[in-house]
Amino acid sequence: MKADSIIKELSGWKVAPNLKDYNEARASFSWDAVRRDLDGLPGGGLNIAHEAVDRHADGARRYHVALRWIDRAGAAHDYTYGRLRALTNRFANALRSLGIEPGDRVFVLSERIPELYVAALGTLKHRSVFCSLFSAYGPEPIRTRLALGRGKVLVTTERLYRRKVKQIRRTLPDLKHVIVVGNEGTTPGGSDTIDFHRLLSSVDEAFTIPPTDPEDAALLHFTSGTTGTPKGVVHVHAAVIGHYATGRLVLDLHPDDVFWCTADPGWVTGVSYGIIAPLVAGVTMIADQEEFNAERWYGLLQDQRVTVWYTAPTAIRLLMKYGERVAGRYDLSGLRLLTSVGEPLHAEAVWWSVKVFGHPIHDTWWQTETGSIMIANFAAMDVRSGSMGRPMPGVEAAVIHRKKGGQIKPVQEPEATGELALRAPWPSMFRAYLDDQARYQDCFVGDWYLTGDLVRRDRDGYFWFVGRADDVIKSAGHLIGPVEVEQVLMEHPAVAEVGVIGRPDEVAGAVVKAFVSLKPGYEVDEALRLDLRAHARKRLGPVVAPKEIAFQPVLPKTESGKIVRRLLQAQERGSTEANRSHLDEPNEAEEP
Ligand code: 6R9
């Protein structure tokens, strides 16, 4: 460890951080105490939406802005906690009026518009389960997830309904109601859909959240694995204890903060930190309808006087590409804490941030399964650039090796690489993979949850990301399962075999690349490549579809005939790892 890789906070504190001394905070921390900081429901139990909305609307923060939505044209629209309570009450009543039961799944497929946030929180009030889908998905990932989750209600927009849902709706027998926001001024999708605003104005504005067991299911997130279909990750209302604690201790939220999480609610970060954590903290959160644009983002940070920012390495790299001079044109002095998640945050990005913003970026690590931040560079700590930081108080993290026979062995020596494990349970730990108890059990050995990430821990207890133990692709912070992409390419008549990997990319971290072998009678040519790309984009959407397709007559396989993506990866990197002796070893970090 080079001494110069530790960055001191340069600026002094504008506000005293919630966590001042890491060791002291760890020693005195208890999840029970955090739970007592929250309200709980008047009639008993714990409900995320009560903590996020009603608790503030009933108290001194009723007129405080909860959501500041920036529309495409750049205009700001404010929703106070009081107004958010009324709207989410209406949505909960609307679900009730449609005969939706607690536990039923309510999906949202929408760009970032206020209705998305209303639907999310209204669903939680009603005690049905909220599941958000990324609006850039094509029809196939949407269909798979709605089917696996047996979605009963889908909230979407007129445009997305027409483009992506109409064609798959008849294949989804469980989908009883489609609620459409006609946000383009057109008429809603037809008589088989319900108009969002008309529905909400037809029901009452008062709603009392019924008793909610902290262990009642609240959120469903789909995440990608190496094999088969996406996994439905189930979280319960008690997860709010984790959202709240990390909002306070990692994002250091204070009552007057303006917080902006740039992640879309179609991914876990956009729900845990783009909806729940900031509202539970009672701050003002920003939601921007638009996608990334460097000038827009700097402008937004400046004009909204954002104080705490949660973004992703891909966005930072895009800003770095854009150059420091652009940043210099904006007054970014309101920012006091910058944080990041989703992919490795390289040391250069941390240093760049010091230069441009006057503060380092604080990296954080967690997963869909963990529900909230588990490892972080805390605001009061020196940032160790390139490191993910240290475990959240209340979280015990270890580096382990898997041994033959399913046992694990903790690695004590500093700097040794192994798999990151977390001691179960913690409040926001996932409670199930939907309909897949065996897969869930496989994630645990004894008390330990095994994350599938390879890390090392230095002498001072900072964790460093080494890589993933599986073939899942992280592109621009989004998890993509290779199988989902391979299946769609296999539908094409020319394709005999296909293997999909993440090709390293300077900006996105990785981009989806497919290796394809053709059936006899098909010739490799540009027209076919374009046709395959078009097919994949149409079915999967631009985020999941491969950016690159390479034709290769033979793909590397195991003895048993499985395509070995690790060898495609090695081949791509030009690495000498491409050695058949690794072939039949399991994928995990195996003890040597
Ligand atoms: C929140 C989220 C989880 C996977 C995780 C790891 C990668 C997340 C990271 C990081 C390096 C970080 N990851 N944070 N890798 N440094 N700070 O991203 O959830 O989409 O489930 O992805 O993302 O590989 O296992 P999810």
Coordinates of C-alpha atoms and ligand atoms in Angstrom, one line a residue:
M1 CA 0.0 0.0 0.0
K2 CA 1.5 3.3 -1.1
A3 CA 1.1 6.1 1.4
D4 CA 0.1 8.5 -1.3
S5 CA -3.0 6.4 -2.2
I6 CA -4.7 7.6 1.0
I7 CA -6.5 10.9 0.4
K8 CA -7.2 13.1 3.3
E9 CA -10.4 15.0 3.3
L10 CA -9.3 18.3 1.9
S11 CA -12.1 20.6 2.7
G12 CA -12.9 20.4 6.4
W13 CA -16.5 19.7 7.4
K14 CA -19.5 21.8 6.5
V15 CA -21.6 19.7 8.7
A16 CA -20.3 17.2 11.3
P17 CA -20.6 13.7 9.9
N18 CA -23.1 11.3 11.4
L19 CA -20.4 8.7 11.8
K20 CA -17.4 10.4 13.3
D21 CA -15.2 7.6 14.4
Y22 CA -15.4 4.3 12.6
N23 CA -14.2 2.0 15.4
E24 CA -16.4 3.7 17.9
A25 CA -19.4 3.5 15.6
R26 CA -18.9 -0.2 15.1
A27 CA -18.5 -0.9 18.8
S28 CA -21.7 0.9 19.8
F29 CA -23.8 -0.1 16.8
S30 CA -26.9 -2.3 17.1
W31 CA -29.7 -3.0 14.5
D32 CA -32.2 -2.9 17.4
A33 CA -31.2 0.7 18.2
V34 CA -31.6 1.7 14.5
R35 CA -35.1 0.0 14.5
R36 CA -36.0 2.1 17.6
D37 CA -35.1 5.3 15.7
L38 CA -37.8 4.5 13.2
D39 CA -41.5 5.0 13.9
G40 CA -43.1 1.7 13.4
L41 CA -46.8 1.7 12.5
P42 CA -49.3 3.1 15.0
G43 CA -51.1 -0.2 15.0
G44 CA -47.9 -2.3 15.1
G45 CA -45.4 -3.5 12.7
L46 CA -43.1 -1.8 10.2
N47 CA -43.9 -0.6 6.8
I48 CA -41.3 1.0 4.4
A49 CA -43.8 3.6 3.0
H50 CA -44.9 4.7 6.5
E51 CA -41.2 5.5 7.4
A52 CA -40.6 7.1 4.0
V53 CA -43.7 9.2 3.6
D54 CA -46.4 9.3 6.3
R55 CA -44.0 9.7 9.3
H56 CA -42.8 13.0 7.7
A57 CA -46.2 14.0 6.4
D58 CA -47.6 13.7 9.9
G59 CA -44.9 15.8 11.4
A60 CA -42.8 18.9 11.0
R61 CA -41.6 17.9 7.5
R62 CA -45.0 17.9 5.9
Y63 CA -44.2 20.9 3.7
H64 CA -40.6 19.9 3.1
V65 CA -39.9 18.9 -0.5
A66 CA -39.6 15.1 -0.7
L67 CA -39.3 14.7 -4.5
R68 CA -38.0 17.3 -6.9
W69 CA -38.6 15.9 -10.3
I70 CA -36.7 17.4 -13.2
D71 CA -38.6 17.0 -16.5
R72 CA -37.0 16.5 -19.9
A73 CA -37.1 20.2 -20.6
G74 CA -35.2 20.8 -17.3
A75 CA -38.1 22.3 -15.3
A76 CA -38.3 21.3 -11.6
H77 CA -41.6 20.0 -10.1
D78 CA -41.8 19.7 -6.3
Y79 CA -43.7 17.2 -4.3
T80 CA -43.8 17.8 -0.6
Y81 CA -44.1 14.9 1.9
G82 CA -47.7 15.9 2.5
R83 CA -48.5 15.8 -1.2
L84 CA -46.7 12.5 -1.6
R85 CA -48.8 11.0 1.2
A86 CA -52.0 12.0 -0.6
L87 CA -50.9 10.6 -3.9
T88 CA -49.5 7.3 -2.5
N89 CA -52.7 6.9 -0.4
R90 CA -54.7 7.2 -3.6
F91 CA -52.6 4.6 -5.3
A92 CA -53.0 2.2 -2.4
N93 CA -56.8 2.8 -2.6
A94 CA -56.7 2.2 -6.3
L95 CA -55.0 -1.2 -5.8
R96 CA -57.7 -2.0 -3.3
S97 CA -60.5 -1.0 -5.6
L98 CA -59.1 -3.3 -8.3
G99 CA -59.2 -6.2 -5.8
I100 CA -55.5 -6.6 -5.5
E101 CA -54.4 -8.5 -2.4
P102 CA -51.5 -7.9 -0.1
G103 CA -48.6 -10.0 -1.4
D104 CA -49.7 -9.7 -5.0
R105 CA -47.0 -8.2 -7.3
V106 CA -47.3 -4.8 -8.8
F107 CA -44.8 -4.1 -11.6
V108 CA -43.8 -0.8 -13.0
L109 CA -42.2 -0.3 -16.4
S110 CA -41.6 3.4 -16.7
E111 CA -39.0 6.1 -17.3
R112 CA -38.4 8.3 -14.3
I113 CA -41.6 10.2 -13.9
P114 CA -43.5 11.1 -10.6
E115 CA -46.0 8.3 -11.2
L116 CA -43.3 5.7 -10.8
Y117 CA -42.5 7.0 -7.3
V118 CA -46.2 7.2 -6.4
A119 CA -46.8 3.7 -7.6
A120 CA -43.8 2.3 -5.7
L121 CA -44.7 3.8 -2.4
G122 CA -48.5 3.3 -2.8
T123 CA -47.8 -0.4 -3.5
L124 CA -45.8 -0.7 -0.3
K125 CA -48.6 1.0 1.7
H126 CA -51.1 -1.5 0.3
R127 CA -48.6 -4.3 1.2
S128 CA -48.4 -5.7 -2.2
V129 CA -44.9 -6.3 -3.6
F130 CA -43.2 -3.7 -5.7
C131 CA -41.1 -4.7 -8.7
S132 CA -39.6 -2.2 -11.1
L133 CA -38.4 -3.1 -14.6
F134 CA -35.8 -1.1 -16.5
S135 CA -37.6 0.9 -19.2
A136 CA -34.9 0.3 -21.7
Y137 CA -35.5 -3.5 -21.7
G138 CA -36.9 -5.0 -24.8
P139 CA -40.1 -7.1 -24.8
E140 CA -38.3 -10.4 -24.0
P141 CA -36.7 -9.4 -20.6
I142 CA -40.0 -7.7 -19.7
R143 CA -42.0 -10.8 -20.5
T144 CA -39.7 -13.2 -18.7
R145 CA -39.8 -11.1 -15.5
L146 CA -43.5 -10.5 -15.5
A147 CA -44.1 -14.2 -16.0
L148 CA -41.6 -15.3 -13.4
G149 CA -43.0 -12.8 -10.9
R150 CA -46.6 -13.6 -11.8
G151 CA -47.3 -9.8 -12.0
K152 CA -50.9 -9.0 -11.4
V153 CA -50.7 -5.3 -12.1
L154 CA -48.4 -3.4 -14.5
V155 CA -48.0 0.4 -14.4
T156 CA -46.5 1.7 -17.5
T157 CA -46.6 4.6 -19.9
E158 CA -48.6 4.9 -23.1
R159 CA -45.5 4.8 -25.3
L160 CA -43.9 1.8 -23.5
Y161 CA -47.2 0.0 -23.6
R162 CA -47.6 0.4 -27.3
R163 CA -44.0 -0.5 -28.1
K164 CA -43.2 -3.3 -25.7
V165 CA -46.2 -4.6 -23.7
K166 CA -49.1 -4.9 -26.1
Q167 CA -47.4 -7.7 -28.1
I168 CA -46.6 -9.8 -25.1
R169 CA -49.7 -9.2 -23.0
R170 CA -51.6 -12.3 -24.2
T171 CA -48.8 -14.5 -23.0
L172 CA -49.2 -13.3 -19.4
P173 CA -52.4 -14.8 -18.0
D174 CA -51.7 -13.6 -14.4
L175 CA -51.5 -9.9 -15.6
K176 CA -55.0 -8.7 -14.7
H177 CA -54.6 -4.9 -14.9
V178 CA -52.4 -2.6 -17.0
I179 CA -52.5 1.0 -15.7
V180 CA -51.2 3.5 -18.2
V181 CA -49.8 7.0 -17.8
G182 CA -50.7 8.9 -21.0
N183 CA -47.7 11.2 -20.6
E184 CA -47.4 12.0 -24.2
G185 CA -50.8 13.6 -24.4
T186 CA -52.1 10.7 -26.4
T187 CA -55.1 8.6 -25.5
P188 CA -54.3 5.7 -23.2
G189 CA -53.7 2.3 -24.6
G190 CA -57.3 1.3 -25.2
S191 CA -60.2 -0.2 -23.3
D192 CA -58.0 -3.0 -22.0
T193 CA -56.0 -0.5 -20.0
I194 CA -56.8 1.8 -17.1
D195 CA -55.8 5.5 -17.1
F196 CA -53.5 6.2 -14.2
H197 CA -54.8 9.6 -13.4
R198 CA -58.4 8.9 -13.9
L199 CA -58.1 5.9 -11.6
L200 CA -56.4 7.9 -8.9
S201 CA -58.9 10.7 -9.0
S202 CA -61.7 8.1 -8.6
V203 CA -60.6 6.9 -5.2
D204 CA -60.2 8.4 -1.7
E205 CA -57.3 10.4 -0.5
A206 CA -57.3 8.9 3.0
F207 CA -55.7 5.5 3.6
T208 CA -54.5 3.9 6.8
I209 CA -51.7 1.4 6.3
P210 CA -52.8 -1.9 7.8
P211 CA -50.5 -3.6 10.3
T212 CA -47.5 -4.8 8.4
D213 CA -45.3 -7.6 9.6
P214 CA -41.6 -6.6 9.2
E215 CA -41.1 -9.9 7.5
D216 CA -43.8 -9.3 4.9
A217 CA -42.5 -9.3 1.4
A218 CA -42.1 -5.7 0.1
L219 CA -39.7 -5.6 -2.9
L220 CA -38.9 -7.9 -5.7
H221 CA -35.8 -7.3 -7.8
F222 CA -34.7 -9.4 -10.7
T223 CA -31.0 -10.0 -10.9
S224 CA -29.0 -12.0 -13.4
G225 CA -27.1 -15.2 -12.7
T226 CA -24.7 -17.2 -14.8
T227 CA -27.3 -19.9 -15.6
G228 CA -30.9 -20.1 -16.7
T229 CA -33.5 -17.4 -16.0
P230 CA -33.1 -14.3 -14.0
K231 CA -33.4 -14.6 -10.2
G232 CA -36.2 -12.9 -8.3
V233 CA -34.7 -11.4 -5.2
V234 CA -37.2 -11.0 -2.4
H235 CA -36.9 -8.3 0.3
V236 CA -39.1 -7.6 3.3
H237 CA -40.3 -4.4 5.0
A238 CA -37.6 -4.8 7.7
A239 CA -35.1 -3.9 4.9
V240 CA -35.9 -0.3 5.7
I241 CA -33.8 -0.6 8.8
G242 CA -30.8 -1.1 6.5
H243 CA -31.8 1.7 4.1
Y244 CA -32.1 4.1 7.0
A245 CA -28.9 3.1 8.7
T246 CA -26.8 3.3 5.6
G247 CA -28.5 6.6 4.5
R248 CA -27.3 8.1 7.8
L249 CA -23.9 6.5 8.2
V250 CA -22.7 6.1 4.6
L251 CA -24.5 8.7 2.6
D252 CA -24.3 10.9 5.7
L253 CA -27.8 12.4 5.1
H254 CA -28.8 15.4 7.2
P255 CA -32.2 17.0 7.3
D256 CA -31.3 19.9 4.9
D257 CA -29.6 17.8 2.3
V258 CA -30.5 17.7 -1.4
F259 CA -29.7 14.2 -2.4
W260 CA -29.3 12.8 -6.0
C261 CA -29.0 9.2 -6.8
T262 CA -28.5 8.8 -10.5
A263 CA -29.5 5.2 -10.7
D264 CA -32.7 4.2 -12.4
P265 CA -35.3 2.4 -10.2
G266 CA -35.2 -0.4 -12.7
W267 CA -32.1 -1.5 -10.8
V268 CA -31.8 -2.1 -7.1
T269 CA -29.8 1.1 -6.4
G270 CA -32.5 3.2 -7.9
V271 CA -35.0 1.7 -5.4
S272 CA -33.0 1.4 -2.2
Y273 CA -31.3 4.8 -2.7
G274 CA -33.2 6.4 -5.4
I275 CA -36.5 6.1 -3.5
I276 CA -36.4 4.6 0.0
A277 CA -33.3 5.8 1.9
P278 CA -33.5 9.5 1.1
L279 CA -37.2 9.7 1.9
V280 CA -36.8 7.7 5.2
A281 CA -34.1 10.3 6.0
G282 CA -36.6 13.1 5.3
V283 CA -34.4 14.9 2.8
T284 CA -35.2 16.3 -0.7
M285 CA -34.3 13.9 -3.4
I286 CA -33.8 14.7 -7.1
A287 CA -35.1 12.5 -9.9
D288 CA -34.2 13.4 -13.4
Q289 CA -36.3 12.2 -16.3
E290 CA -33.4 12.4 -18.8
E291 CA -30.5 10.0 -19.3
F292 CA -26.8 10.9 -18.8
N293 CA -25.6 14.1 -20.4
A294 CA -22.5 15.7 -19.0
E295 CA -23.6 19.4 -19.3
R296 CA -27.1 18.6 -18.0
W297 CA -25.6 16.7 -15.0
Y298 CA -23.2 19.5 -14.0
G299 CA -26.0 22.0 -14.5
L300 CA -28.3 20.0 -12.3
L301 CA -25.7 19.6 -9.5
Q302 CA -25.2 23.3 -9.7
D303 CA -28.8 24.6 -10.0
Q304 CA -30.3 22.2 -7.5
R305 CA -27.5 22.7 -5.0
V306 CA -27.1 19.0 -4.7
T307 CA -25.2 18.3 -1.4
V308 CA -24.8 14.5 -1.5
W309 CA -24.5 12.6 -4.8
Y310 CA -24.7 8.8 -5.4
T311 CA -23.6 7.8 -8.8
A312 CA -21.7 5.1 -10.7
P313 CA -18.2 4.7 -12.1
T314 CA -19.4 4.6 -15.7
A315 CA -20.9 8.1 -15.3
I316 CA -17.7 9.3 -13.7
R317 CA -15.6 7.9 -16.6
L318 CA -17.9 9.7 -19.0
L319 CA -17.5 12.9 -17.2
M320 CA -13.7 12.4 -17.1
K321 CA -13.7 11.9 -20.9
Y322 CA -15.6 15.2 -21.2
G323 CA -12.8 17.0 -19.6
E324 CA -12.1 19.1 -16.5
R325 CA -12.6 22.4 -18.3
V326 CA -16.4 21.8 -18.7
A327 CA -16.7 21.1 -15.0
G328 CA -14.9 24.4 -14.3
R329 CA -17.8 26.3 -15.8
Y330 CA -20.1 25.2 -13.1
D331 CA -20.4 26.2 -9.4
L332 CA -20.3 22.8 -7.7
S333 CA -19.5 24.2 -4.3
G334 CA -22.8 22.9 -2.8
L335 CA -21.5 19.3 -3.0
R336 CA -20.1 17.9 0.2
L337 CA -20.2 14.2 -0.3
L338 CA -19.7 12.1 -3.5
T339 CA -20.4 8.4 -3.5
S340 CA -20.4 5.6 -6.0
V341 CA -21.5 2.0 -6.5
G342 CA -21.9 -0.8 -9.0
E343 CA -18.5 -1.4 -10.4
P344 CA -14.9 -1.0 -9.5
L345 CA -14.1 2.7 -8.9
H346 CA -10.5 3.1 -10.0
A347 CA -8.0 5.3 -8.2
E348 CA -7.7 7.7 -11.1
A349 CA -11.4 8.5 -10.9
V350 CA -11.0 9.3 -7.2
W351 CA -8.1 11.6 -7.9
W352 CA -9.9 13.2 -10.8
S353 CA -12.8 13.9 -8.5
V354 CA -10.5 15.6 -5.9
K355 CA -9.3 17.9 -8.7
V356 CA -12.7 18.7 -10.2
F357 CA -15.0 18.7 -7.2
G358 CA -12.6 19.3 -4.4
H359 CA -13.6 16.0 -2.8
P360 CA -12.8 12.4 -3.4
I361 CA -15.5 9.9 -4.5
H362 CA -16.3 7.5 -1.7
D363 CA -16.8 4.0 -3.2
T364 CA -19.4 1.7 -1.7
W365 CA -20.1 -2.0 -2.3
W366 CA -23.3 -4.0 -2.1
Q367 CA -25.5 -6.3 -4.2
T368 CA -29.2 -6.8 -5.0
E369 CA -29.1 -9.6 -2.5
T370 CA -27.7 -7.5 0.3
G371 CA -30.4 -4.9 -0.1
S372 CA -28.3 -2.0 1.2
I373 CA -24.7 -0.9 1.4
M374 CA -22.4 -3.4 3.1
I375 CA -18.9 -1.9 2.6
A376 CA -18.0 1.7 2.2
N377 CA -15.5 4.5 2.4
F378 CA -17.3 6.5 5.2
A379 CA -17.4 10.3 5.0
A380 CA -15.3 10.8 8.0
M381 CA -12.6 8.2 7.0
D382 CA -9.7 8.8 4.7
V383 CA -10.6 7.5 1.3
R384 CA -8.3 4.7 0.2
S385 CA -8.5 5.3 -3.5
G386 CA -9.3 2.1 -5.4
S387 CA -10.7 0.4 -2.3
M388 CA -14.3 -0.4 -1.6
G389 CA -13.8 0.6 2.0
R390 CA -14.7 -1.1 5.3
P391 CA -17.8 -2.9 6.4
M392 CA -20.8 -1.0 7.6
P393 CA -21.3 -1.1 11.4
G394 CA -23.4 -4.2 12.1
V395 CA -22.0 -6.0 9.2
E396 CA -19.3 -8.6 9.5
A397 CA -17.3 -9.3 6.3
A398 CA -14.8 -12.0 5.7
V399 CA -12.6 -13.4 3.0
I400 CA -13.1 -17.1 2.6
H401 CA -12.0 -20.0 0.5
R402 CA -14.4 -22.7 -0.5
K403 CA -13.2 -26.2 0.2
K404 CA -14.1 -29.4 -1.4
G405 CA -17.3 -30.8 0.2
G406 CA -19.0 -27.5 0.5
Q407 CA -17.1 -26.2 3.6
I408 CA -15.5 -22.8 3.8
K409 CA -12.4 -21.6 5.4
P410 CA -11.8 -18.0 6.5
V411 CA -8.6 -16.5 5.2
Q412 CA -6.8 -14.6 7.9
E413 CA -3.7 -13.4 6.1
P414 CA -4.0 -9.9 4.8
E415 CA -3.8 -9.3 1.0
A416 CA -4.9 -12.9 0.2
T417 CA -7.6 -13.2 -2.5
G418 CA -10.8 -15.1 -1.7
E419 CA -14.5 -14.8 -1.9
L420 CA -16.3 -12.1 0.0
A421 CA -18.6 -13.5 2.7
L422 CA -21.0 -11.7 5.0
R423 CA -22.3 -13.0 8.3
A424 CA -26.1 -13.5 8.1
P425 CA -28.5 -12.1 8.8
W426 CA -28.9 -8.3 8.6
P427 CA -32.2 -6.5 8.2
S428 CA -32.0 -5.9 4.4
M429 CA -30.7 -9.4 3.6
F430 CA -32.8 -11.0 0.9
R431 CA -35.2 -13.6 2.2
A432 CA -35.6 -15.7 -0.9
Y433 CA -35.0 -16.3 -4.5
L434 CA -38.5 -16.4 -5.9
D435 CA -39.6 -20.1 -6.3
D436 CA -36.1 -21.3 -5.9
Q437 CA -35.3 -22.4 -2.4
A438 CA -32.4 -24.6 -3.5
R439 CA -30.6 -21.7 -5.2
Y440 CA -31.1 -19.6 -2.1
Q441 CA -29.7 -22.2 0.2
D442 CA -26.7 -22.5 -2.0
C443 CA -25.7 -18.9 -1.2
F444 CA -25.2 -19.8 2.5
V445 CA -22.7 -21.9 4.3
G446 CA -23.5 -22.0 8.0
D447 CA -23.9 -18.4 9.1
W448 CA -22.2 -17.0 6.0
Y449 CA -23.7 -15.5 2.9
L450 CA -21.3 -16.0 0.0
T451 CA -21.3 -13.1 -2.4
G452 CA -19.7 -14.6 -5.5
D453 CA -17.2 -11.6 -5.6
L454 CA -13.5 -12.1 -5.2
V455 CA -11.8 -9.6 -3.0
R456 CA -8.8 -9.1 -0.8
R457 CA -8.5 -7.3 2.5
D458 CA -5.5 -5.2 3.4
R459 CA -3.8 -4.9 6.8
D460 CA -6.1 -2.1 7.9
G461 CA -9.3 -3.9 7.0
Y462 CA -10.0 -2.2 3.7
F463 CA -11.6 -4.4 1.1
W464 CA -10.4 -4.4 -2.6
F465 CA -12.4 -5.8 -5.4
V466 CA -10.6 -8.4 -7.5
G467 CA -13.3 -9.8 -9.8
R468 CA -16.5 -11.8 -10.0
A469 CA -16.3 -15.6 -9.4
D470 CA -19.0 -16.1 -12.1
D471 CA -19.7 -15.1 -15.7
V472 CA -22.2 -12.4 -15.0
I473 CA -21.5 -9.2 -17.0
K474 CA -21.5 -5.8 -15.4
S475 CA -22.0 -3.2 -18.1
A476 CA -22.3 0.4 -17.1
G477 CA -23.2 -0.8 -13.7
H478 CA -26.0 -3.1 -14.9
L479 CA -25.9 -6.8 -14.3
I480 CA -26.5 -8.9 -17.4
G481 CA -26.9 -12.6 -17.5
P482 CA -25.1 -14.2 -20.4
V483 CA -27.8 -16.9 -20.8
E484 CA -30.6 -14.4 -21.4
V485 CA -28.6 -13.0 -24.3
E486 CA -27.5 -16.4 -25.6
Q487 CA -31.1 -17.7 -25.7
V488 CA -32.3 -14.8 -27.8
L489 CA -29.4 -15.2 -30.3
M490 CA -30.1 -18.9 -30.5
E491 CA -33.6 -18.1 -31.8
H492 CA -32.0 -16.8 -35.0
P493 CA -32.0 -19.5 -37.8
A494 CA -28.3 -19.0 -38.7
V495 CA -27.0 -19.6 -35.2
A496 CA -25.6 -23.0 -34.2
E497 CA -23.9 -22.1 -30.9
V498 CA -23.2 -18.9 -29.0
G499 CA -21.2 -17.8 -25.9
V500 CA -21.7 -14.4 -24.4
I501 CA -19.1 -12.5 -22.3
G502 CA -18.2 -9.0 -21.1
R503 CA -15.5 -7.5 -23.2
P504 CA -13.5 -5.0 -21.1
D505 CA -14.4 -1.4 -22.0
E506 CA -12.8 1.8 -20.9
V507 CA -16.1 3.6 -20.2
A508 CA -18.7 1.0 -19.4
G509 CA -16.3 -1.4 -17.6
A510 CA -17.5 -4.2 -19.9
V511 CA -19.7 -4.4 -23.0
V512 CA -21.7 -7.4 -24.0
K513 CA -19.9 -9.5 -26.7
A514 CA -21.3 -12.6 -28.4
F515 CA -19.2 -15.3 -30.1
V516 CA -21.3 -17.1 -32.6
S517 CA -20.8 -20.2 -34.7
L518 CA -23.1 -20.7 -37.7
K519 CA -25.1 -23.5 -39.0
P520 CA -24.0 -25.2 -42.2
G521 CA -25.1 -23.3 -45.2
Y522 CA -24.6 -19.9 -43.6
E523 CA -21.8 -17.6 -44.6
V524 CA -20.1 -15.1 -42.4
D525 CA -20.8 -11.7 -43.7
E526 CA -21.6 -8.2 -42.6
A527 CA -25.3 -8.4 -43.5
L528 CA -25.8 -11.4 -41.2
R529 CA -23.9 -9.7 -38.4
L530 CA -26.2 -6.7 -38.8
D531 CA -29.3 -8.9 -38.9
L532 CA -28.2 -10.7 -35.7
R533 CA -27.6 -7.4 -33.9
A534 CA -31.0 -6.1 -35.0
H535 CA -32.7 -9.2 -33.9
A536 CA -31.1 -9.0 -30.4
R537 CA -31.8 -5.3 -30.0
K538 CA -35.4 -5.8 -30.9
R539 CA -35.9 -8.6 -28.5
L540 CA -33.6 -7.5 -25.6
G541 CA -33.4 -3.8 -25.9
P542 CA -30.3 -1.7 -26.3
V543 CA -28.8 -2.2 -22.9
V544 CA -28.8 -6.0 -22.9
A545 CA -28.2 -6.7 -26.6
P546 CA -24.6 -7.5 -27.6
K547 CA -22.6 -4.5 -28.8
E548 CA -20.3 -6.8 -30.7
I549 CA -20.7 -10.1 -32.5
A550 CA -17.8 -12.2 -33.5
F551 CA -18.1 -15.3 -35.7
Q552 CA -16.0 -18.2 -34.8
P553 CA -16.3 -21.7 -36.3
V554 CA -15.6 -23.6 -33.0
L555 CA -16.3 -22.4 -29.5
P556 CA -14.3 -23.7 -26.5
K557 CA -16.2 -26.4 -24.6
T558 CA -15.9 -28.6 -21.5
E559 CA -15.7 -32.4 -21.9
S560 CA -19.4 -32.4 -21.3
G561 CA -20.0 -30.0 -24.1
K562 CA -20.7 -26.8 -22.2
I563 CA -19.4 -23.6 -23.7
V564 CA -16.7 -22.1 -21.4
R565 CA -17.1 -18.4 -21.2
R566 CA -14.0 -18.0 -19.2
L567 CA -12.0 -19.3 -22.1
L568 CA -13.7 -16.9 -24.5
Q569 CA -12.9 -14.2 -22.0
A570 CA -9.3 -15.3 -21.8
Q571 CA -9.1 -15.4 -25.6
E572 CA -10.5 -11.9 -25.7
R573 CA -7.9 -10.6 -23.3
G574 CA -5.3 -12.4 -25.3
S575 CA -4.4 -14.1 -22.1
T576 CA -2.5 -17.3 -21.6
E577 CA -5.1 -18.4 -19.1
A578 CA -6.7 -20.2 -22.0
N579 CA -5.5 -23.5 -20.7
R580 CA -7.6 -26.6 -20.8
S581 CA -6.4 -27.7 -17.4
H582 CA -8.8 -25.4 -15.8
L583 CA -11.8 -26.8 -17.6
D584 CA -13.5 -29.0 -15.2
E585 CA -12.8 -27.0 -12.0
P586 CA -15.7 -25.4 -10.3
N587 CA -16.1 -21.7 -10.8
E588 CA -15.6 -20.6 -7.2
A589 CA -12.4 -19.5 -5.5
E590 CA -11.2 -23.0 -4.7
E591 CA -8.7 -23.6 -2.0
P592 CA -5.3 -24.3 -3.6
Ligands
6R9_1 C1 -25.7 -2.4 -6.0 C2 -25.5 -3.3 -7.2 C3 -23.8 -6.4 -7.6 C4 -22.4 -6.7 -8.1 C5 -21.4 -7.1 -7.1 C6 -20.1 -6.7 -7.7 C7 -20.4 -5.4 -8.5 C8 -21.0 -3.5 -6.9 C9 -19.1 -2.6 -6.6 C10 -18.9 -3.7 -7.4 C11 -16.7 -3.3 -7.5 C12 -17.9 -1.8 -6.2 N1 -20.1 -4.2 -7.6 N2 -20.4 -2.5 -6.3 N3 -17.7 -4.1 -7.9 N4 -16.7 -2.3 -6.7 N5 -18.0 -0.8 -5.4 O1 -24.7 -2.9 -8.0 O2 -26.1 -4.5 -7.2 O3 -26.6 -5.0 -9.6 O4 -26.8 -6.8 -7.8 O5 -24.6 -5.9 -8.6 O6 -21.8 -5.5 -8.7 O7 -19.7 -7.7 -8.6 O8 -21.5 -8.4 -6.8 P1 -26.1 -5.6 -8.4

